[in-house]
mmCIF file of C-alpha atoms in Angstrom:
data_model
loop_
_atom_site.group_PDB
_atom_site.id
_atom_site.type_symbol
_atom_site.label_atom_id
_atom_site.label_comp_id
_atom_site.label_asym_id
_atom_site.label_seq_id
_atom_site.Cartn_x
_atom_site.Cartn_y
_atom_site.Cartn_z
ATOM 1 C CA UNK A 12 -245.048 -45.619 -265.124
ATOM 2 C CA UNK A 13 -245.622 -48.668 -262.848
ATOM 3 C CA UNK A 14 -242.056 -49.743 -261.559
ATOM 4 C CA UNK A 15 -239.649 -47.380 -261.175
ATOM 5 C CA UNK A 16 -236.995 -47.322 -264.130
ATOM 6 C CA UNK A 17 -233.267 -46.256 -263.316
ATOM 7 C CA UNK A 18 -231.018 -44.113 -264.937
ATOM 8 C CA UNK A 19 -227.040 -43.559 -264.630
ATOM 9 C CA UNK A 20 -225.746 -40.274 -264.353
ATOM 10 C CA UNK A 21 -222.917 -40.279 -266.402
ATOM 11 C CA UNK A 22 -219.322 -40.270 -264.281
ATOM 12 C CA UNK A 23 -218.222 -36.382 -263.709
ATOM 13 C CA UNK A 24 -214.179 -35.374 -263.743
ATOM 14 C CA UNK A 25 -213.743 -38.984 -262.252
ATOM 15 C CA UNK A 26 -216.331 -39.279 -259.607
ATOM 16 C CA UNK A 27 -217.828 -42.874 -259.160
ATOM 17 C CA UNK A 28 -221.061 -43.240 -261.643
ATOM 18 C CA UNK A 29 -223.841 -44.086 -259.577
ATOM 19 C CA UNK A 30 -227.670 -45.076 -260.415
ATOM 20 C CA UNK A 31 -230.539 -42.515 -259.315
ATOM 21 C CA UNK A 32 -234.070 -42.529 -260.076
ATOM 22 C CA UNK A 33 -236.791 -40.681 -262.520
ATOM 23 C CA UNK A 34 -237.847 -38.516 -259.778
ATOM 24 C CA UNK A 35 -234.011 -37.017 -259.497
ATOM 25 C CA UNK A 36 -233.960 -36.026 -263.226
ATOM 26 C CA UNK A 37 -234.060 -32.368 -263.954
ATOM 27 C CA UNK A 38 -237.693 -30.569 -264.799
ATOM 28 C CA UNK A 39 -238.874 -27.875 -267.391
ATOM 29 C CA UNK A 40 -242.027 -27.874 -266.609
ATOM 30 C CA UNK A 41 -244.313 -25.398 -268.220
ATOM 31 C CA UNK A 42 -247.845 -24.003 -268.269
ATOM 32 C CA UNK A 43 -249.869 -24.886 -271.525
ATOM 33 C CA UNK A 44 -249.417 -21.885 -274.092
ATOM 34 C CA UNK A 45 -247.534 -20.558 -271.705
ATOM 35 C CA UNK A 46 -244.219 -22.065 -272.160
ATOM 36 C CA UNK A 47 -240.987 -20.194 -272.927
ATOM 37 C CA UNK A 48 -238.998 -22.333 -275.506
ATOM 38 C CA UNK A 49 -235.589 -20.581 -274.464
ATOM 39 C CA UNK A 50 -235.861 -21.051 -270.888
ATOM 40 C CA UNK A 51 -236.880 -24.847 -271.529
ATOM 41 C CA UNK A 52 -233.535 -24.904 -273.208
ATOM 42 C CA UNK A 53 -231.971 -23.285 -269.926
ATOM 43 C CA UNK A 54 -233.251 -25.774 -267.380
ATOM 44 C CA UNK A 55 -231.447 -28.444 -268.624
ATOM 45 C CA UNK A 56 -228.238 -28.182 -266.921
ATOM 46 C CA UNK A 57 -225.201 -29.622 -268.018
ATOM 47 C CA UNK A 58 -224.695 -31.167 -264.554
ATOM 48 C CA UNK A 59 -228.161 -33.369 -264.447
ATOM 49 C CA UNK A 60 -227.399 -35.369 -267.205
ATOM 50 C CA UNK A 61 -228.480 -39.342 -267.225
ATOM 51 C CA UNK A 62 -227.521 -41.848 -268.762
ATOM 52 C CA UNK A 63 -231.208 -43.985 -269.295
ATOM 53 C CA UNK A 64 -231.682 -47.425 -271.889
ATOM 54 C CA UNK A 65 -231.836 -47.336 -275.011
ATOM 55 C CA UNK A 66 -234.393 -49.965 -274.727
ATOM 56 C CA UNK A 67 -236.718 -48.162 -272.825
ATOM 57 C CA UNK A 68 -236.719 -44.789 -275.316
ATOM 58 C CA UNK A 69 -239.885 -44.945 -277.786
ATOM 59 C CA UNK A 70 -239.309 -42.688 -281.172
ATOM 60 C CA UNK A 71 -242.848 -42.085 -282.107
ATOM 61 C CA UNK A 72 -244.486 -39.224 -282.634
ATOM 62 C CA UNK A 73 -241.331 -37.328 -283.908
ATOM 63 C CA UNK A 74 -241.399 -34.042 -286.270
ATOM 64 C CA UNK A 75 -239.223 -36.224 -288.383
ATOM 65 C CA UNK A 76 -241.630 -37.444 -290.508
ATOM 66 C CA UNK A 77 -239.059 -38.873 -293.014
ATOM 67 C CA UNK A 78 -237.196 -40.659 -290.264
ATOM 68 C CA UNK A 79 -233.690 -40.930 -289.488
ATOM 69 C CA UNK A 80 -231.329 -40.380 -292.296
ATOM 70 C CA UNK A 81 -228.949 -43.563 -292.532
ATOM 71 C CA UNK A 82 -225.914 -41.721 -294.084
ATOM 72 C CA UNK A 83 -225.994 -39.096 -291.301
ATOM 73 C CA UNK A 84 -226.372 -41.876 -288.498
ATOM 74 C CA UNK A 85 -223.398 -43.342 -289.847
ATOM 75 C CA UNK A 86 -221.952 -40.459 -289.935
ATOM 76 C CA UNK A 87 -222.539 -39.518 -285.858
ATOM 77 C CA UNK A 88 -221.736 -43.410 -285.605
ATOM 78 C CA UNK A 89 -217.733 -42.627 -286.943
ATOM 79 C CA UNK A 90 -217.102 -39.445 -284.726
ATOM 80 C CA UNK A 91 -214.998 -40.241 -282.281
ATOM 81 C CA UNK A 92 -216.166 -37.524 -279.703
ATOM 82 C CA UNK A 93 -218.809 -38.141 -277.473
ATOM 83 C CA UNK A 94 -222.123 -36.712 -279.361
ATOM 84 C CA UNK A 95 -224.314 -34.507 -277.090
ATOM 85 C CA UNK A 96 -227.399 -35.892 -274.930
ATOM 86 C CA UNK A 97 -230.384 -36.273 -276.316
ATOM 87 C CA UNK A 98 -233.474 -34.418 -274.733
ATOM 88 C CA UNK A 99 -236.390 -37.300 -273.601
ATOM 89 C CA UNK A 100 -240.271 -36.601 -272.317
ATOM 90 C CA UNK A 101 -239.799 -38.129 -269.131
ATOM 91 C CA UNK A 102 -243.403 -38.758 -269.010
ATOM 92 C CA UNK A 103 -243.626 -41.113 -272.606
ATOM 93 C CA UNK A 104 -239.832 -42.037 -272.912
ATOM 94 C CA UNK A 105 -240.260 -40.217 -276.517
ATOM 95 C CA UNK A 106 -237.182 -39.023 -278.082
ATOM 96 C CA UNK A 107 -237.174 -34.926 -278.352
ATOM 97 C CA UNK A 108 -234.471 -34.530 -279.494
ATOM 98 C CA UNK A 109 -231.429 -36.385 -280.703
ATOM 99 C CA UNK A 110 -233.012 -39.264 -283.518
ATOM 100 C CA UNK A 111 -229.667 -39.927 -285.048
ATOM 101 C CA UNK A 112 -227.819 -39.698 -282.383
ATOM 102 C CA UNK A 113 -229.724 -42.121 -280.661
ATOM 103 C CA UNK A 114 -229.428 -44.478 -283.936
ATOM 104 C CA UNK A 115 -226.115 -43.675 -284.050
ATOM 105 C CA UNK A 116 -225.480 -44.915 -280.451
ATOM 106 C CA UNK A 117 -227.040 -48.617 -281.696
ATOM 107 C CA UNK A 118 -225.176 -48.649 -284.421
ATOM 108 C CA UNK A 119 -222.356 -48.599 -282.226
ATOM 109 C CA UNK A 120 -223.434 -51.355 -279.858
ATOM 110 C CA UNK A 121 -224.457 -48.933 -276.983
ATOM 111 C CA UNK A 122 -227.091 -49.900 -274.536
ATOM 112 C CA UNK A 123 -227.011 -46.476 -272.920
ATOM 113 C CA UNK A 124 -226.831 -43.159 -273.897
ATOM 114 C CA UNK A 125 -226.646 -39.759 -272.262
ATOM 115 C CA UNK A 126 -230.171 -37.584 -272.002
ATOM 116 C CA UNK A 127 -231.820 -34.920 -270.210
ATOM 117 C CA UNK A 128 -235.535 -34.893 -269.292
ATOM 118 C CA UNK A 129 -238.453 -32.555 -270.122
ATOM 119 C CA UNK A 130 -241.351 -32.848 -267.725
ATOM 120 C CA UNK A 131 -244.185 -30.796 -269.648
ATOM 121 C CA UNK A 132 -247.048 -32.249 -271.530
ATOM 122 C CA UNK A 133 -247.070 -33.701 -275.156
ATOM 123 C CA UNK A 134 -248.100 -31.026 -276.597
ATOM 124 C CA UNK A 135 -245.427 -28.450 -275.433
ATOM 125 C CA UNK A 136 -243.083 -31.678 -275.619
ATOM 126 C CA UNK A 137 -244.133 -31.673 -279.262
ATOM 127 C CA UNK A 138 -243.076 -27.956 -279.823
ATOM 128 C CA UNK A 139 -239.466 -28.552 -278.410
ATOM 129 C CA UNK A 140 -239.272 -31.426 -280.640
ATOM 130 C CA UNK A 141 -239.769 -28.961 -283.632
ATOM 131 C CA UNK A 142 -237.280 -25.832 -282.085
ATOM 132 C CA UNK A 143 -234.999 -28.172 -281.557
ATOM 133 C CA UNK A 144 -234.626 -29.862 -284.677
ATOM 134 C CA UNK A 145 -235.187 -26.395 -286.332
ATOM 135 C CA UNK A 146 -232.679 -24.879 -284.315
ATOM 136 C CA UNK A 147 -229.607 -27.564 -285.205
ATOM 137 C CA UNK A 148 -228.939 -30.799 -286.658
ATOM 138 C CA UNK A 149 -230.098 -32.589 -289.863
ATOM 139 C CA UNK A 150 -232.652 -29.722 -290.591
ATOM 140 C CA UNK A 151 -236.262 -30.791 -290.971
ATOM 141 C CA UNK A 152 -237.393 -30.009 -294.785
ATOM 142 C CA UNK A 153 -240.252 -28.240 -295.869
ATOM 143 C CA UNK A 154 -242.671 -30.667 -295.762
ATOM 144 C CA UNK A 155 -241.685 -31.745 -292.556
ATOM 145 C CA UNK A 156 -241.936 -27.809 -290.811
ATOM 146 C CA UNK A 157 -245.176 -27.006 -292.431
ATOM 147 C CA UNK A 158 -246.796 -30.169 -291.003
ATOM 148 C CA UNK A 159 -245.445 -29.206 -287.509
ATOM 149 C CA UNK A 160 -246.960 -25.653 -288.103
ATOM 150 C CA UNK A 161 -250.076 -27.482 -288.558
ATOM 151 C CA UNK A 162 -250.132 -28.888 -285.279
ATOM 152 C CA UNK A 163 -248.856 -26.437 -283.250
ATOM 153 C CA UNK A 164 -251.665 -24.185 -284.548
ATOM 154 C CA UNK A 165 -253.810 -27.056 -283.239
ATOM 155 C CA UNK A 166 -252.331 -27.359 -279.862
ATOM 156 C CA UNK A 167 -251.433 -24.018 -279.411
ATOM 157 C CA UNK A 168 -254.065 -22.037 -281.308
ATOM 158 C CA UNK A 169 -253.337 -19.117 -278.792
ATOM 159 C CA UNK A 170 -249.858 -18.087 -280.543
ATOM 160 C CA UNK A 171 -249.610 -15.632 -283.202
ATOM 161 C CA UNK A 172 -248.551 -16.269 -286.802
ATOM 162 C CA UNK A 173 -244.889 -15.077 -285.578
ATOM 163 C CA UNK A 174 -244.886 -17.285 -282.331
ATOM 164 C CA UNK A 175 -245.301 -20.639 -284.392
ATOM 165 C CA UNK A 176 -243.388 -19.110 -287.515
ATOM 166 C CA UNK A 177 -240.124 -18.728 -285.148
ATOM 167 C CA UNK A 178 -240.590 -22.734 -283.942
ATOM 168 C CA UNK A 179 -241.332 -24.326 -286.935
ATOM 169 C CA UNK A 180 -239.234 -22.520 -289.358
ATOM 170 C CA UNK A 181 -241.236 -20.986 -292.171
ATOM 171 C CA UNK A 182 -242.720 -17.923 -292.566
ATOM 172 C CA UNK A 183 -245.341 -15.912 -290.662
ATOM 173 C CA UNK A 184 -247.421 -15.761 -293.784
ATOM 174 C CA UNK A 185 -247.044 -19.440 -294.468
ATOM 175 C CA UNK A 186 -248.530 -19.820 -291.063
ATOM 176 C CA UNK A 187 -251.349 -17.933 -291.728
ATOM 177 C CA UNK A 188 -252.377 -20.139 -294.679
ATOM 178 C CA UNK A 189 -252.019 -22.692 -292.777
ATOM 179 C CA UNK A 190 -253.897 -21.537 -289.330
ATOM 180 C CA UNK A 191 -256.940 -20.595 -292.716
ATOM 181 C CA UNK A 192 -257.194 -23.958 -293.598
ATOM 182 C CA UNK A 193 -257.179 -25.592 -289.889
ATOM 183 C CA UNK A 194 -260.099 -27.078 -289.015
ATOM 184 C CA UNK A 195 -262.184 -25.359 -285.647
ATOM 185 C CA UNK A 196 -262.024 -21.454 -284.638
ATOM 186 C CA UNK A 197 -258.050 -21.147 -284.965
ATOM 187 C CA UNK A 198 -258.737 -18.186 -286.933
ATOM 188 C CA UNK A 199 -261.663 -16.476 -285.051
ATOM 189 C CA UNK A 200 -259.665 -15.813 -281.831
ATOM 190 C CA UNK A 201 -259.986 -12.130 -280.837
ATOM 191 C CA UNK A 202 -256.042 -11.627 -279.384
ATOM 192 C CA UNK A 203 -253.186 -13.868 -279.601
ATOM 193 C CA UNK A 204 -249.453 -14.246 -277.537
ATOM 194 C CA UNK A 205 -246.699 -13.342 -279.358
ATOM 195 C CA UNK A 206 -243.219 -13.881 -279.642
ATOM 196 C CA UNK A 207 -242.186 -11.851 -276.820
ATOM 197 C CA UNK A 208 -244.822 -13.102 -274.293
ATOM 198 C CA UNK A 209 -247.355 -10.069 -275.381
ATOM 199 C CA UNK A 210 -251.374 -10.442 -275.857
ATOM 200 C CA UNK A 211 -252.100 -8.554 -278.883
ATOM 201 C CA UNK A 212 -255.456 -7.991 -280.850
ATOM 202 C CA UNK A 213 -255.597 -10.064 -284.119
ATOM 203 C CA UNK A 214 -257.710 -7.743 -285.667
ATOM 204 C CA UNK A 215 -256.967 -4.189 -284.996
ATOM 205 C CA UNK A 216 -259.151 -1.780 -286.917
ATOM 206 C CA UNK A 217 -261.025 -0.768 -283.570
ATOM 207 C CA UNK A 218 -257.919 0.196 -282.395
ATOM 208 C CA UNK A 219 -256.625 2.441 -285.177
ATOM 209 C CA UNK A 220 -260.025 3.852 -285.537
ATOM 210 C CA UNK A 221 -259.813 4.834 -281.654
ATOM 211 C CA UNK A 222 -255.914 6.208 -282.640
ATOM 212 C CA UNK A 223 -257.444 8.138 -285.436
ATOM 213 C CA UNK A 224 -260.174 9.631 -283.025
ATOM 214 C CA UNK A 225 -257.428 9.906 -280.152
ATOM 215 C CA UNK A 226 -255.040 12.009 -282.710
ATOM 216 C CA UNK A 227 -257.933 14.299 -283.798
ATOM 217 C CA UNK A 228 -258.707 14.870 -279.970
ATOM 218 C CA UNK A 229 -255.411 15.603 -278.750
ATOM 219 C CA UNK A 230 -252.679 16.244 -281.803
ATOM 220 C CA UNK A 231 -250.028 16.269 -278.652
ATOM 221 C CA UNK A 232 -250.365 12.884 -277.684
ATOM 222 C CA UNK A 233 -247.098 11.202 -278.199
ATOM 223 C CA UNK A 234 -247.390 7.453 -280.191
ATOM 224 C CA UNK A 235 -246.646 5.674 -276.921
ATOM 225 C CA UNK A 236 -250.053 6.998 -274.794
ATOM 226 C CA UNK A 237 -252.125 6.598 -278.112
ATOM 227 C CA UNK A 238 -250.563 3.261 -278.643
ATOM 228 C CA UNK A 239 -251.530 2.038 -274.650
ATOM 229 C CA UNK A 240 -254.678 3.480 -274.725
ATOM 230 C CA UNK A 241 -255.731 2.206 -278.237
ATOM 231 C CA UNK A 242 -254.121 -1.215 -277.566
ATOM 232 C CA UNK A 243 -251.611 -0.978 -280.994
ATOM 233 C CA UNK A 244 -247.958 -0.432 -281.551
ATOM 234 C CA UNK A 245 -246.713 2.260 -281.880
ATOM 235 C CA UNK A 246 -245.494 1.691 -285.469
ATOM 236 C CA UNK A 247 -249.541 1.207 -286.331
ATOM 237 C CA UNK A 248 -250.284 4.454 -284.263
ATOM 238 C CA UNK A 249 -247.811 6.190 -286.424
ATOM 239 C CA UNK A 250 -248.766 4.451 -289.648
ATOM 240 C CA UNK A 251 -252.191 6.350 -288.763
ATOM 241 C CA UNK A 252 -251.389 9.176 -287.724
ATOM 242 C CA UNK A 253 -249.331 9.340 -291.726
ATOM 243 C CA UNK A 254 -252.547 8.514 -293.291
ATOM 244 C CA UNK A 255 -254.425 11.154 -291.552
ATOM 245 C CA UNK A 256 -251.855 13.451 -292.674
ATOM 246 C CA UNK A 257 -252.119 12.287 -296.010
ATOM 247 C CA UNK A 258 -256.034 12.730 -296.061
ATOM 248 C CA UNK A 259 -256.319 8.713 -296.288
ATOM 249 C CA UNK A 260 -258.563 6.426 -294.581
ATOM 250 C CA UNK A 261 -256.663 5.164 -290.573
ATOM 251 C CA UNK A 262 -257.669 1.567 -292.453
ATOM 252 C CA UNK A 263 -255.476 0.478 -295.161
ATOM 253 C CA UNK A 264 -257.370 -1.064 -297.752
ATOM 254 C CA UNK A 265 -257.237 -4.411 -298.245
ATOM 255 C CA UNK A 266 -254.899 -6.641 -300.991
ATOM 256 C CA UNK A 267 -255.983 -7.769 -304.068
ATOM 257 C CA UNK A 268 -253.147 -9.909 -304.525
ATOM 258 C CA UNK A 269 -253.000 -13.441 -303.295
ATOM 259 C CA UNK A 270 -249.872 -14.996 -301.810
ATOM 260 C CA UNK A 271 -249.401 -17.304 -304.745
ATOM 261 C CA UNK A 272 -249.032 -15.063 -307.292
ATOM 262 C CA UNK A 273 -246.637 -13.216 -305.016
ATOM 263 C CA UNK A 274 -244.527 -17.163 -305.301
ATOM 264 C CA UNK A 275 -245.134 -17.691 -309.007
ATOM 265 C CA UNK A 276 -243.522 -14.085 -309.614
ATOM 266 C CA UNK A 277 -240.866 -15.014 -306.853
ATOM 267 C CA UNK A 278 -239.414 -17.952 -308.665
ATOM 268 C CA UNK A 279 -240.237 -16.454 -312.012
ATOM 269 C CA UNK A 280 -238.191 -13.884 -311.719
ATOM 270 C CA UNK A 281 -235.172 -14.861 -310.194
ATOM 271 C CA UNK A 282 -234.622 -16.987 -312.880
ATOM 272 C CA UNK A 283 -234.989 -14.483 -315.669
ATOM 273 C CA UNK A 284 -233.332 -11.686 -313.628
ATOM 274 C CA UNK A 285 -230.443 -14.594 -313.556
ATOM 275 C CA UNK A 286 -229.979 -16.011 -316.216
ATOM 276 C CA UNK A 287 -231.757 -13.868 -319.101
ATOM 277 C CA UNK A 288 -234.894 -16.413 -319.358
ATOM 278 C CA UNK A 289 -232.015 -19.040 -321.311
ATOM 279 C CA UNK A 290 -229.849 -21.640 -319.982
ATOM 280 C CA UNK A 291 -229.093 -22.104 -315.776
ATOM 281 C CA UNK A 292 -228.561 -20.387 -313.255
ATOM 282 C CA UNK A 293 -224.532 -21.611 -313.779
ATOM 283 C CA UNK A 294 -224.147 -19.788 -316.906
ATOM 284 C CA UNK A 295 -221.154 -17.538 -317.133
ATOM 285 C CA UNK A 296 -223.275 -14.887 -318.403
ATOM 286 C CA UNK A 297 -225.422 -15.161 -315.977
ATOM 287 C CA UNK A 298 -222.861 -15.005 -313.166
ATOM 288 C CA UNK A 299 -221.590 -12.151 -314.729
ATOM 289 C CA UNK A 300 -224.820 -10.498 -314.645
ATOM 290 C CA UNK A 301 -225.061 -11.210 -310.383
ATOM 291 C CA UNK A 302 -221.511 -10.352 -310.104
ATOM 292 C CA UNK A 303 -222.519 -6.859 -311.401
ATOM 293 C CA UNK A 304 -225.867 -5.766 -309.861
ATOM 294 C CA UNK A 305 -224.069 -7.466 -306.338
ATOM 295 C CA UNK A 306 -221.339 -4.972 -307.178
ATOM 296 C CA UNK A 307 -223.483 -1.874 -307.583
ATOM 297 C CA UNK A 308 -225.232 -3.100 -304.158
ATOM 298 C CA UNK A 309 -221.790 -2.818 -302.517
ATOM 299 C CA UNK A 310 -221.932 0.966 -303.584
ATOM 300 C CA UNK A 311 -225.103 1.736 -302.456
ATOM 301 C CA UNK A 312 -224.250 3.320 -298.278
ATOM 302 C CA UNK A 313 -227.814 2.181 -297.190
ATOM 303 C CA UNK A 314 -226.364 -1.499 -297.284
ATOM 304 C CA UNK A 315 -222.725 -0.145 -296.508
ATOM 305 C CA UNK A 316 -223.512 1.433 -293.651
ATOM 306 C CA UNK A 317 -225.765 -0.636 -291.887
ATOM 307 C CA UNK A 318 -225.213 -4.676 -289.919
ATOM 308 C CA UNK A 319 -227.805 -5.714 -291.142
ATOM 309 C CA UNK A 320 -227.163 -4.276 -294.743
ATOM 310 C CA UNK A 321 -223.623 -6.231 -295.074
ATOM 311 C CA UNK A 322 -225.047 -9.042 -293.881
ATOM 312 C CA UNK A 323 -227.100 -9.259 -296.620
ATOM 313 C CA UNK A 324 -224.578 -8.079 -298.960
ATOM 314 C CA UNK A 325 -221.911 -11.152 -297.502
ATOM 315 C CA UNK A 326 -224.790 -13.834 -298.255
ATOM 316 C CA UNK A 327 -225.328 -11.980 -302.101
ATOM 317 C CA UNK A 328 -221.302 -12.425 -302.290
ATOM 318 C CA UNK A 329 -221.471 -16.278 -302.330
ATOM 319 C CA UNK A 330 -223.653 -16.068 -305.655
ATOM 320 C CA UNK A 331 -221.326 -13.997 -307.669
ATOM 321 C CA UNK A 332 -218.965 -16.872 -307.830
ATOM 322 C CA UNK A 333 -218.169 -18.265 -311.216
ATOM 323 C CA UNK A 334 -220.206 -21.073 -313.477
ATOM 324 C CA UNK A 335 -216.667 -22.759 -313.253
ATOM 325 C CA UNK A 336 -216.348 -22.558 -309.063
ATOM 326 C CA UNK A 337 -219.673 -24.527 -308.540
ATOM 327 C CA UNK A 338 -218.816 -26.959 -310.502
ATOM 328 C CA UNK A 339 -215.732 -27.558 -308.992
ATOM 329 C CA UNK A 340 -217.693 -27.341 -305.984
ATOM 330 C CA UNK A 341 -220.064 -29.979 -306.864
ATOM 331 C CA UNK A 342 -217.282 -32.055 -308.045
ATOM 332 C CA UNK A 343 -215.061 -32.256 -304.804
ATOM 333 C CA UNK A 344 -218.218 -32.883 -302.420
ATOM 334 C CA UNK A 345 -217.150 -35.780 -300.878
ATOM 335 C CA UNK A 346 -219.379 -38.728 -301.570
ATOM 336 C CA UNK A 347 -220.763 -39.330 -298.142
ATOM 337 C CA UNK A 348 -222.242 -35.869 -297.486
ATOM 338 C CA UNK A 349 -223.689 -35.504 -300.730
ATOM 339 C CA UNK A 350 -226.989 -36.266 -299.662
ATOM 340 C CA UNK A 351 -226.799 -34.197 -296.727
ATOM 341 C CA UNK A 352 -225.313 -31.017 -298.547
ATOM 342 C CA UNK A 353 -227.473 -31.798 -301.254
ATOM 343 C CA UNK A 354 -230.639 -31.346 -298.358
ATOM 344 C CA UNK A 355 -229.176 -28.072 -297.367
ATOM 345 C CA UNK A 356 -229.105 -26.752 -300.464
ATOM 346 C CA UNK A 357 -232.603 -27.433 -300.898
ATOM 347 C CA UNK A 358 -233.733 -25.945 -297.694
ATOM 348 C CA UNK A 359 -231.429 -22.842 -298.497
ATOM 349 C CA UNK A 360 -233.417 -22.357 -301.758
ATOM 350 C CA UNK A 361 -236.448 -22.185 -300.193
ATOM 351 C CA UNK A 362 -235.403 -19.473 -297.736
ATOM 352 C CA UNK A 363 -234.841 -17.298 -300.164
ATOM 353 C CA UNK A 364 -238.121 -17.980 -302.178
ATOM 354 C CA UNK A 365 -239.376 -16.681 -298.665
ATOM 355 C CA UNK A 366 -237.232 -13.857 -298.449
ATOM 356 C CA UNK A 367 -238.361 -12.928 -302.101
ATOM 357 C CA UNK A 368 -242.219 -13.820 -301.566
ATOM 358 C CA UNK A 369 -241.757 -11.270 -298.503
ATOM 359 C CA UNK A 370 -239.519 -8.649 -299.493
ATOM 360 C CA UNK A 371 -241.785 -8.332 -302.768
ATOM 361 C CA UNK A 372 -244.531 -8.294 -300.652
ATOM 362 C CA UNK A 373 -243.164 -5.662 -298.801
ATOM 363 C CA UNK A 374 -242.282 -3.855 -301.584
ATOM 364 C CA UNK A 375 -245.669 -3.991 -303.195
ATOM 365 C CA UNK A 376 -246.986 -2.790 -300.178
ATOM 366 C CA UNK A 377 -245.101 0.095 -299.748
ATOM 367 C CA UNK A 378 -245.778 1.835 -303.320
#
């Protein structure tokens, strides 16, 4: 980087700040395609914080597409509390991590601000950019995830549909479109890493087809040896071994729906299931009619019963408030978050056209 730049460390339970160089920053340095986004997030240790200038941080190049969001700089500007450090490629001097908060800091006349350093390349430096700003903050919107999906299929074309689905946000399937339309041989790889650090097969009819021959060989295999020695999970050895008991083919046939018909009925319906295909979705009637099938879910001990079954049932609760209660809610949002709560909202709305695309999906699937 030519001359060597300097960097504060900020002044611990009242020890003397002193000045230290690049080269005592912390790394997370990681292997191309290889890199583990939560221990990335571990290596930067509370105690090797800097402080660096503001003037020599560069903002390019950020998942952010939109930019920083004035109200919500302002915002991080007024809080009195010292806002967390920001998370810098030590390599570029790009922001990560921490846009508004770095905004914020000029808008309060700082010429320093606290940071911690990432030492792999762009690319991976990329993909933190996009966990991070998934994971908290001013949440990236739609838009904004899908074109990071896009890139990380580029960079890392190695990762499954699940790997990049996790980082950027959106759905598995939604990455899949994507990784179709990507230019190159994203889509003719033969195995990909997933999620848990695993190589898996993208294309697995060889191995049910030598599960299928493995099951007719030796009926006393359990679904563990058939799923090692056929390369599948064992949820796809059992899967065929259910077919084979069912006289079908190990190979399920393929869909003849496409995934936007599966979105057009997913929005379709909600709102007719809702509302009774008049007026909005804040109709009395209409909340009445929620209020009711959310109460016959309650009663239903497969939801009851189960963690993840009152989960679900807690987030259906919030919709089964009255046409009167959102208004009031609406009303009483104070004036300067109503762009920001007005954002979530959005995002929130398309979560659960994903959750519908997929459970119907699922559902479909399963009949």
């Amino acid at each position: 980087m030519g001359e060597q730049n300097s960097v504060t460390r900020p002044e611990p339970f009242g020890e003397p700040t002193h000045t230290v160089g690049y080269v005592d920053a912390p790394a997370a340095s990681h292997h191309k395609g290889e890199m583990k986004l939560q221990d990335a997030y571990e290596k930067f240790d509370q105690d090797l914080v800097v402080e660096v200038e503001i003037h020599a941080l560069k903002t390019a190049d950020s998942p952010r597409t939109s930019g920083a969001d004035p109200e919500h700089v302002e915002v991080l500007a007024a809080a009195q509390e010292p806002l967390p450090p920001i998370i810098v490629h030590r390599a570029t001097m790009r922001v990560i991590d921490g846009l508004h908060r770095l905004r914020a800091a000029e808008l309060r006349g700082q010429d320093k601000i606290a940071a911690r350093f990432f030492d792999g390349d762009e690319d991976d430096a990329f993909v933190l950019a996009v966990e991070s700003n998934v994971r908290h903050g001013l949440p990236l919107t739609l838009a904004e995830r899908k074109h990071a999906a896009w890139r990380i299929v580029a960079s890392h074309p190695q990762w499954s549909d699940r790997m990049i689905a996790s980082v950027s946000g959106i759905a598995p399937g939604t990455v899949a479109d994507i990784r179709k339309r990507a230019p190159g041989d994203q889509v003719a790889a033969v195995s990909r890493i997933g999620h848990d650090g695993r190589v898996r097969p993208v294309d697995i009819s060889e191995g049910r087809l030598r599960a299928s021959e493995l099951i007719s060989e030796n009926p006393g295999l359990s679904l563990r040896q058939i799923a090692r020695a056929a390369a599948i999970s064992p949820e796809t050895v059992r899967d065929v071994r259910n077919r084979m008991r069912r006289g079908e083919d190990p190979l399920p046939k393929p869909r003849a729906h496409k995934r936007d018909e599966h979105e057009t009925r997913a929005v379709e319906r909600p709102h007719d299931f809702g509302t009774g295909g008049t007026g909005t979705v804040f109709d009395q009637a209409a909340a009445r009619n929620r209020a009711t099938i959310v109460e016959r879910l309650r009663a239903d001990p497969a939801l009851r019963f189960s963690e993840t079954g009152r989960t679900l049932l807690r987030l259906l609760n919030v919709y089964t408030m009255s046409a009167q209660g959102w208004e009031e809610i609406i009303d009483n949002v104070p004036p300067h978050c109503g762009t920001i709560v007005a954002r979530l909202a959005n995002e929130c709305a398309g979560m659960w056209e994903e959750f519908a695309v997929r459970l119907e999906r699922k559902v479909t699937e399963s009949a």
